[in-house]
PDB file of C-alpha atoms and ligand atoms in Angstrom:
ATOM      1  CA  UNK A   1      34.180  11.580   3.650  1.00  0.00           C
ATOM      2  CA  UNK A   2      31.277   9.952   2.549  1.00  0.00           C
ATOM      3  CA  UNK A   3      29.001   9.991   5.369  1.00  0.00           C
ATOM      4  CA  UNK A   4      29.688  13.743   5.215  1.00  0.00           C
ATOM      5  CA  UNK A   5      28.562  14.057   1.578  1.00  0.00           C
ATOM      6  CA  UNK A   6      25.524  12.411   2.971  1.00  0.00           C
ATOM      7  CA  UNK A   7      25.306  15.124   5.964  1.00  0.00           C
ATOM      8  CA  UNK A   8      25.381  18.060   3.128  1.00  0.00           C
ATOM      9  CA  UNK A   9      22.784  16.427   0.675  1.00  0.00           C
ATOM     10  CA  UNK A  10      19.996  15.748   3.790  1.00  0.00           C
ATOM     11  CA  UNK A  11      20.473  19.259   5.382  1.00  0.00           C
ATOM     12  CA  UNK A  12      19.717  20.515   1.797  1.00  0.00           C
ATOM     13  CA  UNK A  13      16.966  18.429   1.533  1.00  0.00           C
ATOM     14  CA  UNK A  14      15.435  19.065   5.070  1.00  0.00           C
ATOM     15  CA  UNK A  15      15.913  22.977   4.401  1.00  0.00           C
ATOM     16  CA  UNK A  16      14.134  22.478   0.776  1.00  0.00           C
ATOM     17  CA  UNK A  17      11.152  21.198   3.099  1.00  0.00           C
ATOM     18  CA  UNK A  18      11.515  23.755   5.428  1.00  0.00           C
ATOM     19  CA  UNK A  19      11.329  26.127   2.952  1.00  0.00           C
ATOM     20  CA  UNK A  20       8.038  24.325   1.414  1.00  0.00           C
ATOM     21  CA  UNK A  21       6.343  24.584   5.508  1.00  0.00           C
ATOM     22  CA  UNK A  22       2.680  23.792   5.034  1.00  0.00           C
ATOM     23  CA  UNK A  23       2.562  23.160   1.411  1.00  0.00           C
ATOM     24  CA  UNK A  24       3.271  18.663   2.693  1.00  0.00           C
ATOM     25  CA  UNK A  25       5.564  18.615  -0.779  1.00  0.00           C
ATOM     26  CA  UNK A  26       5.938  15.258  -2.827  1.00  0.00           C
ATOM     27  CA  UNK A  27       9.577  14.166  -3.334  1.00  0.00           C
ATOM     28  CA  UNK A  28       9.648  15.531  -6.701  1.00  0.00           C
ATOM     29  CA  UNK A  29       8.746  18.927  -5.369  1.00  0.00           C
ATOM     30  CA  UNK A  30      11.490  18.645  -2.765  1.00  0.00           C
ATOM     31  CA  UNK A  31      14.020  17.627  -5.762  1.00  0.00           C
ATOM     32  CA  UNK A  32      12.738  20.975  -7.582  1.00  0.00           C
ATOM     33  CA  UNK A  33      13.069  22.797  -4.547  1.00  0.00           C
ATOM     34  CA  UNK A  34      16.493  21.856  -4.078  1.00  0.00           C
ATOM     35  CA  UNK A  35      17.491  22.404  -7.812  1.00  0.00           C
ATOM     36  CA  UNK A  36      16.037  25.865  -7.067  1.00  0.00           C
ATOM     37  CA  UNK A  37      18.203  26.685  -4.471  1.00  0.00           C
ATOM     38  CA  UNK A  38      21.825  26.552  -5.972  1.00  0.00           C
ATOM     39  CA  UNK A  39      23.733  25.972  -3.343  1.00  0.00           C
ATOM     40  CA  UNK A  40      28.321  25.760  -3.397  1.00  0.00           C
ATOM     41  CA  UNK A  41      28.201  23.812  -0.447  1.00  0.00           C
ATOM     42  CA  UNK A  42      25.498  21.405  -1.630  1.00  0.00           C
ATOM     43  CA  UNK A  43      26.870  19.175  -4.605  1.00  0.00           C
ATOM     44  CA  UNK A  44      23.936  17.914  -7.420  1.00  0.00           C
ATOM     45  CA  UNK A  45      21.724  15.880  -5.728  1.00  0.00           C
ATOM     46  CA  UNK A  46      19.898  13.220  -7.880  1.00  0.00           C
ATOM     47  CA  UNK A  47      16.087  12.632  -7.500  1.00  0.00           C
ATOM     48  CA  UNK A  48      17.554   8.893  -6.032  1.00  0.00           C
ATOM     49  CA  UNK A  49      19.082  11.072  -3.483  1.00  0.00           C
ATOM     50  CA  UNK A  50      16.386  13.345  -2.292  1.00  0.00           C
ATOM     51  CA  UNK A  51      14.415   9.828  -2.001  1.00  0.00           C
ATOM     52  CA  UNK A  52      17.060   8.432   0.372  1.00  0.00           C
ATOM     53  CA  UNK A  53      17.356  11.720   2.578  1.00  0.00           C
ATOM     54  CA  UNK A  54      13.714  11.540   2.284  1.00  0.00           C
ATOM     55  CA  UNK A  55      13.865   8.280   4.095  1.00  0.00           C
ATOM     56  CA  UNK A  56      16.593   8.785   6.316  1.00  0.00           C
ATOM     57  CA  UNK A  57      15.073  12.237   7.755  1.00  0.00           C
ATOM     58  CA  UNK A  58      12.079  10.463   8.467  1.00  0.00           C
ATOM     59  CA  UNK A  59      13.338   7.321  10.421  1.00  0.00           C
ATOM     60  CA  UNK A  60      15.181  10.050  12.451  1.00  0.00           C
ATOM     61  CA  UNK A  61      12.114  11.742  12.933  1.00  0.00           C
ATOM     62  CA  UNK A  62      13.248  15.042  11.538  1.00  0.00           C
ATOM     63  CA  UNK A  63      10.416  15.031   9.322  1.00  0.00           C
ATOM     64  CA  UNK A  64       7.031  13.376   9.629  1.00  0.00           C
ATOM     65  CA  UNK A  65       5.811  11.669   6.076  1.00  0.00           C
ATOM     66  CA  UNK A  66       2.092  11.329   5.057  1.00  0.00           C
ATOM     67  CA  UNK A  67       1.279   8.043   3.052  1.00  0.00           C
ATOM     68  CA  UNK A  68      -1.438   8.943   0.872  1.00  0.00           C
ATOM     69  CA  UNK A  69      -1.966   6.020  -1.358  1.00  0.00           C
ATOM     70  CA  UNK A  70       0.773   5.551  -3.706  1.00  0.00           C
ATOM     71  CA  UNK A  71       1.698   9.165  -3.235  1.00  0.00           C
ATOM     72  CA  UNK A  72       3.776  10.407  -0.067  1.00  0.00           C
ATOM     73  CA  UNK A  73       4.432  13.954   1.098  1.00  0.00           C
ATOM     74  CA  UNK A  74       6.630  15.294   3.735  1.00  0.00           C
ATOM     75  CA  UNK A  75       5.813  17.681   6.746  1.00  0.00           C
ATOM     76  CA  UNK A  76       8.448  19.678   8.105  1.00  0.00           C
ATOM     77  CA  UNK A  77       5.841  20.630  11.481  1.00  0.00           C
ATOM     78  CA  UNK A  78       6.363  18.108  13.926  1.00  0.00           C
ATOM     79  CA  UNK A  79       3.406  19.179  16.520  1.00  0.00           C
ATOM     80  CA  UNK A  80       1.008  16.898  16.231  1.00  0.00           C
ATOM     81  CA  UNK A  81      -1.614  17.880  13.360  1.00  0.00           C
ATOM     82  CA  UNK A  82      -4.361  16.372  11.713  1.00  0.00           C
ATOM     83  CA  UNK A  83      -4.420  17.328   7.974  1.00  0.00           C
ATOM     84  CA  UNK A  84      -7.551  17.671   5.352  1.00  0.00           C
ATOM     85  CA  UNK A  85      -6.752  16.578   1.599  1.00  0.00           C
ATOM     86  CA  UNK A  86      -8.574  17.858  -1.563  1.00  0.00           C
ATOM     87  CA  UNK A  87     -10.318  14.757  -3.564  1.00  0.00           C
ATOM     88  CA  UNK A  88      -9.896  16.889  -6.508  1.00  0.00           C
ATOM     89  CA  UNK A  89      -6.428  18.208  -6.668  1.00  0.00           C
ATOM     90  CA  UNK A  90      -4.431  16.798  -3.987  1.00  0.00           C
ATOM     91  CA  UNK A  91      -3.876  20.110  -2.037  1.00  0.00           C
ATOM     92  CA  UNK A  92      -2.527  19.151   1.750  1.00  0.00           C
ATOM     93  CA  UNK A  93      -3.707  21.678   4.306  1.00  0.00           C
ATOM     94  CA  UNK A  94      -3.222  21.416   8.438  1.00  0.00           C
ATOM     95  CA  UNK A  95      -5.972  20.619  10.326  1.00  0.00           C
ATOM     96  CA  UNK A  96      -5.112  22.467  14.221  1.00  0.00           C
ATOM     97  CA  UNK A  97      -4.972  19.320  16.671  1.00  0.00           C
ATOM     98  CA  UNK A  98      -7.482  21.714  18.827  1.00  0.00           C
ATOM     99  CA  UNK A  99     -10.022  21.948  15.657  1.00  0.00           C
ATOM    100  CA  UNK A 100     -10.999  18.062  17.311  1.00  0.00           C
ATOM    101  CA  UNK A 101     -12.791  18.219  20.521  1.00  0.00           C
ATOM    102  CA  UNK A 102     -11.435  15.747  23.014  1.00  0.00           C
ATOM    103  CA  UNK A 103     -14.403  14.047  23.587  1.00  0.00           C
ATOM    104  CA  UNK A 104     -14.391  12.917  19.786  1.00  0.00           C
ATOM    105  CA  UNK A 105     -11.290  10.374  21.063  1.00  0.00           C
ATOM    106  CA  UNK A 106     -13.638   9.217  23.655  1.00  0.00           C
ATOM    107  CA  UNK A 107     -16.478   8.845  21.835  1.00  0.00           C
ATOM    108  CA  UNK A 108     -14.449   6.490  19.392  1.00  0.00           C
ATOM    109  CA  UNK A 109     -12.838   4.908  22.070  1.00  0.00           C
ATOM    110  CA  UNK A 110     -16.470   3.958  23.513  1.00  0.00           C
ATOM    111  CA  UNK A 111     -17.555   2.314  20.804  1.00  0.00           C
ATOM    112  CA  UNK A 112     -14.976   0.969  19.494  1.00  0.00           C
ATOM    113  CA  UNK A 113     -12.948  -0.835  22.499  1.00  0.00           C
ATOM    114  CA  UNK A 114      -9.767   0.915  21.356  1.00  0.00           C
ATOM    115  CA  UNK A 115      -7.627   3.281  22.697  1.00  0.00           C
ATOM    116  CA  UNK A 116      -7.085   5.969  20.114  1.00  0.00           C
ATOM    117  CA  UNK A 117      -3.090   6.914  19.748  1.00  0.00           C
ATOM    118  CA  UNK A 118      -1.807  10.014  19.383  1.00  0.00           C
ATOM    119  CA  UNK A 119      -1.812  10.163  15.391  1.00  0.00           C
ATOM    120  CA  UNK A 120      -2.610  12.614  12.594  1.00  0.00           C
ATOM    121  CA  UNK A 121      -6.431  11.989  11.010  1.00  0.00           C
ATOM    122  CA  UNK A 122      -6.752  12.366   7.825  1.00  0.00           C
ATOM    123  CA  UNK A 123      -9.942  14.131   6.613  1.00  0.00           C
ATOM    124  CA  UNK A 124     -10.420  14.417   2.730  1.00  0.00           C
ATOM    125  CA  UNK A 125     -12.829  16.975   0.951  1.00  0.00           C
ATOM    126  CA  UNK A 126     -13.199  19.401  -2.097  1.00  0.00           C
ATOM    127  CA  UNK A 127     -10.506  22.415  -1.088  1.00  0.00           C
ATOM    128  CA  UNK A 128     -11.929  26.041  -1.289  1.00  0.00           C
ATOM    129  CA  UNK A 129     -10.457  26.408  -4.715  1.00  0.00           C
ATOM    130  CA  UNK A 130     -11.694  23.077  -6.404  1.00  0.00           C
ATOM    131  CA  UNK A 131     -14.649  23.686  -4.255  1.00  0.00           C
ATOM    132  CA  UNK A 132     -15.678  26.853  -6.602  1.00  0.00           C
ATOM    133  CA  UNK A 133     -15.124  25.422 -10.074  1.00  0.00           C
TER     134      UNK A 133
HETATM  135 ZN1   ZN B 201      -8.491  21.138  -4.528  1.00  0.00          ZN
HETATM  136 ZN1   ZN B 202       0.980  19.069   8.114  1.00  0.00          ZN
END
């Protein structure tokens, strides 16, 4: 019975980041996306909750979870992206894996010793709003 309370509450959470694609939402906007979507099925999820589906659906890969300092926000796209982050406000946007040229890897690689894994980068900048104020 339990475990399929649990079921209920992480599908609702998954489609409240679903519903957020792109926007790489912070667990309090995936508990006010959820409160936003009254649901009968779904029963009152607490913000404890969304943090545990939050968890779960990430260890089970259903989501993909961007540490950014303290702060972490949750990515319903699973192709492999890089993302750019406004220093000002915090916006998230998707960087196209193709925006990198392949040779960039190898370049690092050279100098480095390493071999580069398949992971997101993480660029940071002034977004095209903050950038005009
Ligand atoms: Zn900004
Ligand atoms: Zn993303």
């Amino acid at each position: 019975m339990k475990r399929t309370r649990n079921t209920v509450q992480r599908q609702a959470v998954l489609d409240a980041i679903r519903a957020l694609d792109g926007q790489h939402p912070t667990a309090a906007e995936v508990f006010e996306q959820v409160c936003n979507t009254p649901s009968e099925t779904c029963p009152r999820l607490s913000l404890a909750t969304v943090y545990r589906a939050l968890d779960t659906l990430t260890a089970q890969k259903q989501i993909a979870e961007i540490r950014l300092g303290t702060v972490c926000r949750y990515d319903a796209g699973l192709d492999l992206h890089h993302h750019i982050i406004c220093r000002q406000c915090g916006t998230v946007t998707d960087v196209c894996e193709d925006a990198l040229p392949v040779t960039l890897y190898r370049k690092v690689e050279k100098c480095s010793g390493y071999i580069v894994a398949d992971e997101p980068i993480q660029f940071y900048g002034l977004c095209p709003k903050c950038n005009k104020l």
